[in-house]
Amino acid sequence: MRVIWGVIGAALLLGSVWFSPWTFGLFFAAVQAVMLWEFYRMMRAGGYAPATWIGVGAGLLIFWCFWRVVAAFGYQGLLDRWDDTLFPTILILMVLPVVLVLLEVYKWSGISSVKSPFADIGITLAGLIYVSLPMSLLTVIALGGRYYDYRRIFALLFLIWASDIGAYAAGKTFGKHKMAPSISPGKTWEGWAGGFAMTLIVGWTIGYMLPDMLLTYRLVAAGVVAVFAPLGDLAESMLKRSVGVKDSGSIMPGHGGLLDRFDAFLLVLPVLALLQLLAG
């Protein structure tokens, strides 16, 4: 069952990325919405009460703001029309606290019991910063040139998978020194080194898929993934342990939730997007 769902998930992921920029955008808009919903579900398990549907709706709007500019005007358009993306996003983040405060006042007035209204507001906003904003930056990666290039997303996926596979293989074979035993007992420094090496190797080989991308850039991107993908996994493990949850969800039997599958993206994407913007 685990293998079957893994194949189905991989086919949907790769197929949507390959088919068109619109299927790519719709697929990842849905993915980040589910990831955000799983984040709020875990927070509810920890005793908090975030405004789940308001947060998910705001996350979709933020994703759309990025997608609208990048899909319409290309990567250079994001630079030329940054205000078109930045202003609506900031406006959403400015207005959202007001909406959330009013909601908590309404709940506090006796409609339902509220234990920690401002903590709930903070967690609702934290979900957008932790999940929705990073996932929205996928559009920056996909449009690294003038037009949408599915190969860039494929390359990112291959790098992240290489980090996971290399770390698992090296950890199982050589792992002795625990990396963060209180967060993820199975992770070792030997596994991290193996994942780092495998990611660099894949960073070199994706030159056959992206011949126009300089080797230096590919290796820098691989290094970013090798460092920040395991940290993203550790961050999500810490989140789950803090609220006493084993998996973020059960949307993929045998694989947990989408937040479990895409946690590495959440720290990798901001760094890669920043490097790409600086590189021009």
XYZ file of N, CA and C in Angstrom:
840
model
N 0.825 -1.206 0.000
C 0.000 0.000 0.000
C 0.868 1.268 0.000
N 1.930 1.244 0.819
C 2.832 2.400 0.881
C 3.452 2.674 -0.487
N 3.884 1.590 -1.162
C 4.509 1.733 -2.476
C 3.509 2.271 -3.496
N 2.291 1.739 -3.466
C 1.262 2.171 -4.418
C 0.973 3.661 -4.263
N 0.772 4.103 -3.031
C 0.487 5.515 -2.797
C 1.688 6.385 -3.141
N 2.899 5.862 -2.912
C 4.094 6.604 -3.288
C 4.179 6.814 -4.791
N 3.860 5.771 -5.555
C 3.877 5.869 -7.021
C 2.805 6.842 -7.509
N 1.606 6.745 -6.935
C 0.516 7.651 -7.326
C 0.898 9.101 -7.031
N 1.429 9.329 -5.841
C 1.818 10.687 -5.461
C 2.908 11.237 -6.359
N 3.916 10.410 -6.649
C 5.010 10.859 -7.518
C 4.511 11.146 -8.927
N 3.583 10.316 -9.427
C 3.043 10.527 -10.768
C 2.260 11.836 -10.846
N 1.442 12.119 -9.823
C 0.681 13.370 -9.796
C 1.618 14.574 -9.713
N 2.633 14.454 -8.874
C 3.585 15.546 -8.689
C 4.332 15.838 -9.985
N 4.993 14.824 -10.539
C 5.801 15.027 -11.733
C 4.938 15.379 -12.940
N 3.767 14.732 -13.034
C 2.880 15.013 -14.158
C 2.374 16.443 -14.155
N 1.977 16.952 -13.002
C 1.453 18.322 -12.931
C 2.547 19.341 -13.216
N 3.761 19.069 -12.750
C 4.881 19.978 -13.017
C 5.226 19.976 -14.508
N 5.219 18.808 -15.127
C 5.620 18.682 -16.530
C 4.566 19.223 -17.491
N 3.290 19.022 -17.181
C 2.236 19.261 -18.167
C 2.123 20.727 -18.578
N 2.036 21.640 -17.613
C 1.883 23.052 -17.946
C 2.109 23.897 -16.692
N 2.367 25.196 -16.875
C 2.505 26.061 -15.693
C 1.221 26.161 -14.884
N 0.068 25.976 -15.558
C -1.201 26.083 -14.832
C -1.447 24.866 -13.950
N -1.134 23.669 -14.474
C -1.289 22.484 -13.619
C -0.288 22.524 -12.473
N 0.908 23.041 -12.741
C 1.903 23.230 -11.682
C 1.352 24.148 -10.595
N 0.807 25.297 -11.006
C 0.292 26.254 -10.038
C -0.881 25.713 -9.241
N -1.826 25.069 -9.925
C -2.992 24.514 -9.232
C -2.579 23.409 -8.267
N -1.650 22.556 -8.701
C -1.217 21.442 -7.848
C -0.576 21.965 -6.571
N 0.356 22.888 -6.691
C 1.066 23.349 -5.499
C 0.246 24.319 -4.668
N -0.715 25.004 -5.276
C -1.650 25.794 -4.466
C -2.438 24.867 -3.553
N -2.892 23.734 -4.110
C -3.626 22.749 -3.306
C -2.712 22.111 -2.261
N -1.481 21.813 -2.647
C -0.534 21.196 -1.710
C -0.285 22.102 -0.523
N -0.006 23.386 -0.773
C 0.278 24.282 0.356
C -0.961 24.501 1.214
N -2.152 24.459 0.611
C -3.381 24.600 1.397
C -3.553 23.410 2.342
N -3.297 22.201 1.839
C -3.389 21.009 2.688
C -2.312 21.034 3.756
N -1.095 21.431 3.390
C -0.010 21.532 4.380
C -0.380 22.492 5.508
N -0.965 23.627 5.134
C -1.358 24.613 6.140
C -2.470 24.068 7.022
N -3.437 23.383 6.405
C -4.514 22.776 7.180
C -3.937 21.748 8.155
N -2.952 20.955 7.739
C -2.321 19.974 8.628
C -1.584 20.665 9.765
N -0.929 21.786 9.468
C -0.251 22.546 10.524
C -1.260 22.988 11.577
N -2.381 23.541 11.141
C -3.400 23.988 12.095
C -4.010 22.805 12.855
N -4.162 21.678 12.172
C -4.702 20.489 12.849
C -3.775 20.049 13.989
N -2.484 20.077 13.735
C -1.535 19.710 14.788
C -1.584 20.705 15.939
N -1.730 21.976 15.617
C -1.817 22.975 16.675
C -3.078 22.777 17.522
N -4.144 22.342 16.883
C -5.359 22.031 17.642
C -5.121 20.845 18.565
N -4.341 19.863 18.100
C -4.006 18.730 18.957
C -3.183 19.174 20.153
N -2.449 20.277 19.997
C -1.652 20.813 21.091
C -2.425 21.724 22.019
N -3.724 21.887 21.792
C -4.557 22.670 22.693
C -4.856 24.082 22.228
N -4.426 24.436 21.028
C -4.686 25.776 20.504
C -5.904 25.747 19.583
N -6.355 26.936 19.185
C -7.539 27.016 18.326
C -7.322 28.045 17.225
N -6.431 27.759 16.279
C -6.212 28.705 15.183
C -7.440 28.806 14.283
N -7.532 29.907 13.565
C -8.637 30.110 12.625
C -8.278 29.396 11.316
N -8.569 28.116 11.268
C -8.076 27.262 10.187
C -8.499 27.737 8.812
N -9.792 27.930 8.605
C -10.269 28.234 7.262
C -9.897 29.636 6.822
N -9.841 30.564 7.753
C -9.373 31.915 7.407
C -7.900 31.854 7.005
N -7.116 31.101 7.769
C -5.700 30.961 7.452
C -5.479 30.294 6.104
N -6.206 29.224 5.832
C -6.058 28.513 4.551
C -6.462 29.428 3.389
N -7.542 30.167 3.568
C -7.959 31.109 2.529
C -6.911 32.180 2.276
N -6.323 32.707 3.355
C -5.267 33.711 3.195
C -4.041 33.107 2.520
N -3.739 31.853 2.846
C -2.606 31.185 2.207
C -2.802 31.046 0.709
N -4.014 30.714 0.287
C -4.301 30.607 -1.145
C -4.187 31.967 -1.831
N -4.614 33.022 -1.152
C -4.494 34.358 -1.727
C -3.037 34.766 -1.885
N -2.214 34.454 -0.889
C -0.791 34.775 -0.973
C -0.142 34.016 -2.126
N -0.458 32.729 -2.256
C 0.091 31.931 -3.357
C -0.338 32.541 -4.692
N -1.598 32.945 -4.788
C -2.108 33.522 -6.023
C -1.427 34.841 -6.361
N -1.128 35.663 -5.345
C -0.452 36.946 -5.600
C 0.893 36.722 -6.275
N 1.662 35.767 -5.776
C 2.947 35.448 -6.405
C 2.731 34.873 -7.796
N 1.809 33.915 -7.897
C 1.592 33.231 -9.163
C 1.087 34.180 -10.246
N 0.215 35.105 -9.877
C -0.384 36.013 -10.856
C 0.691 36.821 -11.572
N 1.630 37.365 -10.818
C 2.678 38.194 -11.418
C 3.683 37.345 -12.185
N 4.155 36.265 -11.566
C 5.205 35.474 -12.198
C 4.684 34.754 -13.434
N 3.480 34.193 -13.372
C 2.925 33.483 -14.519
C 2.589 34.437 -15.658
N 2.161 35.649 -15.318
C 1.752 36.595 -16.346
C 2.927 37.313 -16.994
N 3.945 37.633 -16.198
C 5.017 38.486 -16.697
C 6.395 37.828 -16.673
N 6.476 36.584 -16.197
C 7.760 35.900 -16.164
C 8.591 36.299 -14.960
N 9.760 35.686 -14.878
C 10.648 35.930 -13.736
C 11.086 37.390 -13.680
N 11.446 37.959 -14.838
C 11.843 39.362 -14.849
C 10.672 40.252 -14.447
N 9.476 39.795 -14.775
C 8.292 40.548 -14.372
C 8.145 40.619 -12.869
N 8.591 39.579 -12.170
C 8.536 39.608 -10.708
C 9.419 40.718 -10.176
N 10.585 40.917 -10.829
C 11.485 41.981 -10.405
C 10.932 43.358 -10.792
N 10.396 43.439 -12.024
C 9.889 44.724 -12.497
C 8.586 45.123 -11.818
N 7.782 44.126 -11.450
C 6.459 44.398 -10.887
C 6.367 43.861 -9.450
N 7.458 43.976 -8.721
C 7.492 43.433 -7.367
C 6.390 44.014 -6.495
N 6.081 45.309 -6.708
C 5.026 45.946 -5.903
C 3.675 45.272 -6.125
N 3.457 44.747 -7.352
C 2.189 44.083 -7.639
C 2.010 42.829 -6.799
N 3.126 42.202 -6.455
C 3.068 41.014 -5.609
C 3.185 41.379 -4.138
N 4.127 42.258 -3.844
C 4.412 42.590 -2.456
C 3.254 43.315 -1.793
N 2.662 44.285 -2.495
C 1.603 45.076 -1.875
C 0.387 44.242 -1.486
N -0.166 43.408 -2.408
C -1.313 42.588 -1.988
C -0.963 41.634 -0.850
N 0.255 41.084 -0.873
C 0.652 40.154 0.182
C 0.732 40.863 1.524
N 1.380 42.040 1.532
C 1.468 42.813 2.775
C 0.080 43.237 3.234
N -0.782 43.600 2.278
C -2.140 44.014 2.636
C -2.886 42.874 3.318
N -2.740 41.671 2.776
C -3.387 40.502 3.391
C -2.866 40.308 4.811
N -1.541 40.380 4.972
C -0.943 40.153 6.291
C -1.262 41.282 7.271
N -1.547 42.480 6.759
C -1.915 43.593 7.634
C -3.372 43.494 8.080
N -4.248 43.142 7.151
C -5.674 43.085 7.458
C -6.019 41.836 8.251
N -5.297 40.743 7.982
C -5.618 39.473 8.624
C -5.620 39.546 10.147
N -4.614 40.190 10.813
C -4.681 40.270 12.273
C -5.938 40.956 12.788
N -6.416 41.967 12.049
C -7.644 42.650 12.464
C -8.819 41.679 12.416
N -8.913 40.933 11.321
C -9.986 39.948 11.187
C -9.904 38.912 12.304
N -8.685 38.452 12.594
C -8.511 37.416 13.615
C -8.837 37.944 15.015
N -8.451 39.182 15.292
C -8.770 39.775 16.599
C -10.288 39.895 16.757
N -10.962 40.368 15.713
C -12.425 40.483 15.770
C -13.074 39.115 15.975
N -12.525 38.098 15.329
C -13.055 36.745 15.506
C -12.889 36.284 16.952
N -11.714 36.539 17.530
C -11.476 36.124 18.914
C -12.358 36.899 19.885
N -12.595 38.192 19.614
C -13.500 38.991 20.457
C -14.903 38.401 20.407
N -15.312 38.032 19.207
C -16.631 37.420 19.030
C -16.723 36.110 19.820
N -15.699 35.292 19.738
C -15.696 34.018 20.471
C -15.622 34.250 21.985
N -14.836 35.232 22.395
C -14.656 35.510 23.827
C -15.943 36.052 24.451
N -16.796 36.646 23.606
C -18.008 37.275 24.145
C -19.008 36.265 24.676
N -18.712 34.984 24.507
C -19.578 33.977 25.089
C -20.099 32.959 24.111
N -19.794 33.166 22.842
C -20.271 32.217 21.842
C -19.597 30.857 22.048
N -18.310 30.888 22.357
C -17.576 29.650 22.651
C -16.428 29.981 23.580
N -15.902 28.984 24.267
C -14.823 29.211 25.218
C -13.498 29.381 24.482
N -12.696 30.345 24.915
C -11.389 30.622 24.321
C -10.382 30.716 25.457
N -9.345 29.885 25.418
C -8.351 29.877 26.486
C -7.229 30.874 26.241
N -6.765 30.986 25.000
C -5.607 31.837 24.715
C -5.796 32.517 23.362
N -6.599 33.578 23.320
C -6.955 34.192 22.029
C -5.761 34.715 21.245
N -4.821 35.371 21.923
C -3.702 35.941 21.172
C -2.694 34.883 20.749
N -2.581 33.807 21.493
C -1.761 32.681 21.035
C -2.378 32.061 19.783
N -3.699 31.971 19.760
C -4.379 31.429 18.585
C -4.156 32.318 17.363
N -4.202 33.630 17.563
C -3.937 34.559 16.465
C -2.508 34.383 15.960
N -1.558 34.307 16.891
C -0.153 34.143 16.519
C 0.091 32.867 15.737
N -0.559 31.785 16.141
C -0.378 30.499 15.457
C -0.987 30.546 14.063
N -2.122 31.217 13.907
C -2.714 31.365 12.576
C -1.758 32.090 11.640
N -1.151 33.168 12.120
C -0.203 33.923 11.305
C 1.096 33.136 11.093
N 1.529 32.405 12.122
C 2.760 31.625 12.004
C 2.645 30.565 10.918
N 1.465 29.979 10.759
C 1.266 28.989 9.706
C 1.496 29.579 8.325
N 1.068 30.819 8.123
C 1.271 31.474 6.827
C 2.747 31.732 6.569
N 3.460 32.131 7.614
C 4.891 32.418 7.467
C 5.688 31.135 7.285
N 5.314 30.100 7.989
C 6.042 28.828 7.955
C 5.740 28.017 6.699
N 4.490 28.055 6.220
C 4.076 27.187 5.111
C 3.809 27.966 3.823
N 2.873 28.913 3.867
C 2.365 29.511 2.632
C 3.389 30.396 1.920
N 4.078 31.259 2.655
C 5.064 32.123 2.009
C 6.189 31.322 1.355
N 6.811 30.358 2.046
C 7.856 29.566 1.366
C 7.344 28.818 0.145
N 6.185 28.163 0.257
C 5.680 27.400 -0.883
C 5.330 28.312 -2.057
N 4.948 29.555 -1.784
C 4.658 30.494 -2.864
C 5.906 30.832 -3.669
N 7.067 30.692 -3.050
C 8.326 30.999 -3.736
C 8.696 29.951 -4.777
N 7.957 28.855 -4.846
C 8.184 27.880 -5.912
C 8.045 28.521 -7.289
N 7.184 29.536 -7.402
C 7.016 30.203 -8.689
C 8.294 30.908 -9.121
N 9.061 31.409 -8.169
C 10.335 32.057 -8.484
C 11.316 31.038 -9.046
N 11.340 29.838 -8.458
C 12.232 28.787 -8.944
C 11.798 28.324 -10.334
N 10.499 28.128 -10.526
C 9.996 27.595 -11.793
C 10.253 28.547 -12.953
N 10.266 29.846 -12.668
C 10.486 30.826 -13.726
C 11.834 31.489 -13.544
N 12.870 30.650 -13.453
C 14.232 31.171 -13.308
C 14.707 31.886 -14.551
N 14.124 31.571 -15.699
C 14.411 32.287 -16.927
C 13.223 33.148 -17.283
N 13.059 33.407 -18.559
C 11.945 34.271 -18.981
C 10.614 33.535 -18.925
N 10.652 32.203 -19.128
C 9.427 31.426 -19.190
C 9.465 30.274 -18.182
N 8.309 29.677 -17.988
C 8.186 28.528 -17.090
C 9.060 27.381 -17.598
N 9.813 26.787 -16.689
C 10.709 25.677 -17.046
C 10.529 24.571 -16.018
N 9.792 23.532 -16.407
C 9.519 22.437 -15.478
C 10.787 21.741 -15.023
N 11.858 21.825 -15.808
C 13.105 21.145 -15.455
C 13.704 21.685 -14.164
N 13.465 22.946 -13.869
C 13.986 23.520 -12.629
C 13.315 22.902 -11.399
N 12.018 22.653 -11.508
C 11.319 22.003 -10.400
C 11.741 20.543 -10.300
N 11.900 19.884 -11.444
C 12.417 18.511 -11.431
C 13.773 18.472 -10.747
N 14.644 19.425 -11.086
C 15.982 19.454 -10.490
C 15.898 19.627 -8.975
N 15.011 20.518 -8.520
C 14.833 20.728 -7.081
C 14.355 19.447 -6.405
N 13.391 18.769 -7.028
C 12.896 17.512 -6.467
C 13.999 16.463 -6.396
N 14.786 16.349 -7.463
C 15.856 15.356 -7.476
C 16.895 15.644 -6.387
N 17.195 16.926 -6.169
C 18.157 17.288 -5.130
C 17.633 16.932 -3.740
N 16.369 17.231 -3.490
C 15.790 16.928 -2.181
C 15.692 15.419 -1.967
N 15.298 14.698 -3.006
C 15.233 13.243 -2.894
C 16.627 12.650 -2.687
N 17.626 13.222 -3.360
C 19.002 12.742 -3.189
C 19.467 12.951 -1.754
N 19.110 14.080 -1.173
C 19.473 14.344 0.220
C 18.848 13.310 1.148
N 17.574 12.985 0.914
C 16.875 11.995 1.746
C 17.466 10.601 1.572
N 17.651 10.192 0.309
C 18.130 8.832 0.035
C 19.559 8.653 0.515
N 20.406 9.630 0.245
C 21.793 9.543 0.693
C 21.909 9.501 2.200
N 21.101 10.314 2.879
C 21.133 10.326 4.342
C 20.638 9.008 4.916
N 19.587 8.453 4.319
C 19.042 7.181 4.815
C 20.056 6.057 4.638
N 20.647 5.982 3.436
C 21.592 4.898 3.154
C 22.840 5.002 4.026
N 23.412 6.190 4.130
C 24.622 6.357 4.928
C 24.330 6.200 6.414
N 23.164 6.688 6.843
C 22.808 6.549 8.254
C 22.623 5.104 8.661
N 21.959 4.330 7.803
C 21.754 2.914 8.097
C 23.069 2.149 8.115
N 23.997 2.527 7.247
C 25.251 1.790 7.101
C 26.310 2.228 8.096
N 26.447 3.545 8.275
C 27.562 4.058 9.083
C 27.119 4.839 10.313
N 25.824 5.114 10.464
C 25.359 6.027 11.498
C 25.673 5.615 12.926
N 26.380 6.472 13.639
C 26.705 6.243 15.049
C 26.465 7.486 15.900
N 26.775 8.643 15.358
C 26.709 9.881 16.137
C 25.381 10.585 15.860
N 24.558 10.674 16.890
C 23.227 11.263 16.750
C 23.330 12.753 16.464
N 22.471 13.204 15.565
C 22.473 14.608 15.175
C 21.645 15.456 16.139
N 20.428 15.025 16.414
C 19.539 15.739 17.337
C 18.637 14.702 17.993
N 19.168 13.913 18.939
C 18.422 12.771 19.480
C 17.105 13.130 20.146
N 17.002 14.334 20.711
C 15.765 14.710 21.383
C 14.662 15.082 20.396
N 15.048 15.327 19.134
C 14.069 15.694 18.114
C 13.810 14.533 17.163
N 14.880 13.962 16.616
C 14.767 12.872 15.650
C 15.883 11.860 15.929
N 15.605 10.856 16.740
C 16.651 9.911 17.168
C 17.326 9.164 16.015
N 16.657 9.050 14.883
C 17.222 8.283 13.783
C 18.241 9.038 12.947
N 18.311 10.348 13.082
C 19.221 11.140 12.259
C 20.621 11.152 12.864
N 21.623 10.917 12.006
C 23.017 10.914 12.455
C 23.842 11.860 11.585
N 24.996 12.248 12.120
C 25.900 13.095 11.350
C 26.457 12.347 10.145
N 26.661 11.047 10.296
C 27.120 10.256 9.149
C 26.074 10.245 8.038
N 24.808 10.138 8.449
C 23.740 10.189 7.461
C 23.688 11.533 6.768
N 23.848 12.610 7.534
C 23.855 13.945 6.935
C 24.994 14.081 5.930
N 26.184 13.567 6.287
C 27.323 13.639 5.362
C 27.035 12.856 4.081
N 26.407 11.688 4.224
C 26.053 10.906 3.049
C 25.041 11.624 2.171
N 24.058 12.268 2.817
C 23.076 13.039 2.063
C 23.713 14.221 1.365
N 24.648 14.870 2.030
C 25.358 16.014 1.440
C 26.110 15.572 0.189
N 26.856 14.459 0.303
C 27.631 13.966 -0.837
C 26.726 13.585 -2.002
N 25.632 12.878 -1.712
C 24.710 12.460 -2.766
C 24.074 13.669 -3.451
N 23.748 14.689 -2.681
C 23.129 15.884 -3.256
C 24.091 16.614 -4.176
N 25.349 16.701 -3.796
C 26.342 17.340 -4.660
C 26.525 16.555 -5.965
N 26.516 15.236 -5.864
C 26.645 14.402 -7.063
C 25.475 14.657 -8.015
N 24.264 14.687 -7.459
C 23.091 14.955 -8.290
C 23.137 16.386 -8.827
N 23.648 17.327 -8.018
C 23.796 18.701 -8.490
C 24.698 18.781 -9.710
N 25.706 17.953 -9.761
C 26.581 17.910 -10.928
C 25.877 17.251 -12.115
N 25.168 16.150 -11.874
C 24.567 15.393 -12.976
C 23.367 16.103 -13.608
N 22.678 16.990 -12.865
C 21.516 17.663 -13.480
C 21.951 18.645 -14.558
N 23.251 18.809 -14.725
C 23.737 19.599 -15.848
C 23.319 19.011 -17.175
N 23.108 17.686 -17.225
C 22.630 17.050 -18.454
C 21.183 17.446 -18.750
N 20.437 17.769 -17.695
C 19.045 18.189 -17.862
C 18.942 19.692 -18.057
N 19.848 20.443 -17.427
C 19.863 21.901 -17.515
C 21.243 22.359 -17.987
N 21.569 22.145 -19.251
C 22.916 22.469 -19.735
C 23.247 23.957 -19.678
N 22.224 24.818 -19.654
C 22.475 26.258 -19.619
C 22.784 26.768 -18.210
N 22.565 25.923 -17.206
C 22.828 26.348 -15.833
C 24.286 26.081 -15.482
N 24.975 27.090 -15.024
C 26.392 26.965 -14.699
C 26.605 25.934 -13.592
N 27.745 25.245 -13.675
C 28.078 24.248 -12.664
C 28.144 24.881 -11.282
N 28.700 26.080 -11.197
C 28.810 26.756 -9.895
C 27.438 26.949 -9.274
N 26.475 27.399 -10.097
C 25.128 27.618 -9.570
C 24.496 26.306 -9.134
N 24.697 25.249 -9.931
C 24.113 23.951 -9.582
C 24.680 23.438 -8.266
N 25.978 23.592 -8.067
C 26.591 23.101 -6.839
C 26.192 23.952 -5.633
N 26.034 25.262 -5.839
C 25.562 26.121 -4.740
C 24.134 25.730 -4.360
N 23.280 25.506 -5.374
C 21.906 25.079 -5.100
C 21.894 23.735 -4.376
N 22.759 22.812 -4.808
C 22.849 21.508 -4.149
C 23.303 21.664 -2.706
N 24.261 22.561 -2.473
C 24.723 22.799 -1.104
C 23.629 23.365 -0.219
N 22.822 24.285 -0.772
C 21.687 24.846 -0.016
C 20.719 23.741 0.374
N 20.391 22.877 -0.590
C 19.472 21.772 -0.310
C 20.065 20.828 0.724
N 21.357 20.503 0.578
C 22.007 19.557 1.488
C 22.012 20.051 2.928
N 22.066 21.373 3.113
C 22.092 21.939 4.467
C 20.682 22.165 5.008
N 19.815 22.776 4.191
C 18.528 23.236 4.709
C 17.415 22.202 4.620
N 17.524 21.219 3.730
C 16.485 20.184 3.673
C 16.443 19.364 4.973
N 17.592 18.872 5.499
C 17.534 18.166 6.784
C 17.058 19.059 7.928
N 17.415 20.349 7.884
C 16.949 21.263 8.929
C 15.435 21.450 8.862
N 14.901 21.474 7.641
C 13.455 21.561 7.493
C 12.758 20.343 8.060
N 13.354 19.175 7.849
C 12.805 17.940 8.402
C 12.874 17.949 9.929
N 14.001 18.428 10.469
C 14.133 18.514 11.925
C 13.133 19.505 12.520
N 12.906 20.610 11.822
C 11.961 21.613 12.320
C 10.557 21.023 12.414
N 10.170 20.260 11.392
C 8.823 19.675 11.435
C 8.734 18.578 12.484
N 9.820 17.812 12.676
C 9.841 16.800 13.737
C 9.704 17.462 15.104
N 10.382 18.587 15.287
C 10.268 19.329 16.548
C 8.840 19.801 16.758
N 8.211 20.285 15.670
C 6.816 20.726 15.750
C 5.912 19.579 16.194
N 6.067 18.409 15.585
C 5.214 17.270 15.917
C 5.436 16.821 17.355
N 6.677 16.783 17.785
C 6.955 16.373 19.167
C 6.395 17.369 20.174
N 6.402 18.649 19.818
C 5.931 19.666 20.759
C 4.433 19.577 21.027
N 3.694 18.980 20.075
C 2.241 18.857 20.258
C 1.803 17.400 20.397
N 2.779 16.477 20.449
C 2.460 15.069 20.680
C 1.771 14.379 19.521
N 2.201 14.705 18.291
C 1.604 14.116 17.094
C 2.662 13.306 16.356
N 2.286 12.120 15.851
C 3.243 11.274 15.126
C 3.387 11.708 13.681
N 2.269 11.931 12.990
C 2.268 12.368 11.596
C 1.423 13.618 11.461
N 1.759 14.433 10.445
C 0.989 15.663 10.250
C -0.411 15.382 9.718
N -0.593 14.233 9.071
C -1.887 13.877 8.522
C -1.888 12.451 8.012
N -2.940 12.082 7.326
C -3.066 10.712 6.806
C -3.565 10.707 5.372
N -3.290 11.780 4.639
C -3.794 11.887 3.280
C -3.170 10.854 2.364
N -1.932 10.414 2.701
C -1.251 9.376 1.924
C -0.944 8.208 2.853
N -1.765 7.165 2.855
C -1.538 6.031 3.758
C -0.115 5.479 3.650
N 0.520 5.347 4.808
C 1.883 4.853 4.833
C 2.933 5.938 4.690
N 2.507 7.164 4.334
C 3.453 8.262 4.114
C 3.178 9.455 5.022
N 2.100 9.408 5.805
C 1.755 10.544 6.638
C 1.042 11.618 5.847
N 1.267 12.863 6.234
C 0.614 13.986 5.573
C 1.525 14.665 4.568
N 0.977 15.669 3.881
C 1.783 16.407 2.906
C 2.853 17.248 3.585
N 2.573 17.713 4.796
C 3.596 18.464 5.517
C 4.798 17.571 5.835
N 4.553 16.287 6.073
C 5.652 15.340 6.274
C 6.459 15.151 4.999
N 5.792 15.194 3.848
C 6.452 14.942 2.559
C 7.189 16.169 2.036
N 6.692 17.368 2.340
C 7.260 18.585 1.761
C 7.923 19.486 2.797
N 8.215 18.957 3.984
C 8.793 19.806 5.028
C 10.144 20.390 4.633
N 10.928 19.647 3.838
C 12.243 20.146 3.425
C 12.128 21.425 2.596
N 11.035 21.555 1.834
C 10.857 22.728 0.981
C 10.807 24.017 1.793
N 10.306 23.945 3.011
C 9.957 25.150 3.754
C 11.161 25.973 4.181
N 12.319 25.342 4.305
C 13.540 26.096 4.595
C 14.428 26.233 3.363
N 14.312 25.309 2.429
C 15.124 25.368 1.215
C 14.672 26.502 0.294
N 13.359 26.627 0.077
C 12.845 27.566 -0.919
C 13.183 29.036 -0.642
N 13.058 29.539 0.597
C 13.420 30.942 0.807
C 14.881 31.236 0.467
N 15.777 30.316 0.806
C 17.203 30.539 0.529
C 17.472 30.479 -0.972
N 16.916 29.467 -1.664
C 17.117 29.361 -3.107
C 16.509 30.553 -3.852
N 15.320 30.969 -3.442
C 14.677 32.106 -4.099
C 15.489 33.384 -3.907
N 16.027 33.566 -2.704
C 16.866 34.743 -2.438
C 18.113 34.721 -3.312
N 18.768 33.563 -3.396
C 19.961 33.450 -4.251
C 19.616 33.724 -5.704
N 18.466 33.242 -6.157
C 18.077 33.449 -7.551
C 17.780 34.906 -7.823
N 17.135 35.591 -6.879
C 16.855 37.006 -7.045
C 18.146 37.808 -7.051
N 19.089 37.464 -6.183
C 20.380 38.177 -6.138
C 21.189 37.936 -7.400
N 21.085 36.709 -7.945
C 21.829 36.375 -9.165
C 21.246 37.060 -10.389
N 19.974 37.497 -10.274
C 19.336 38.177 -11.388
C 18.918 37.229 -12.483
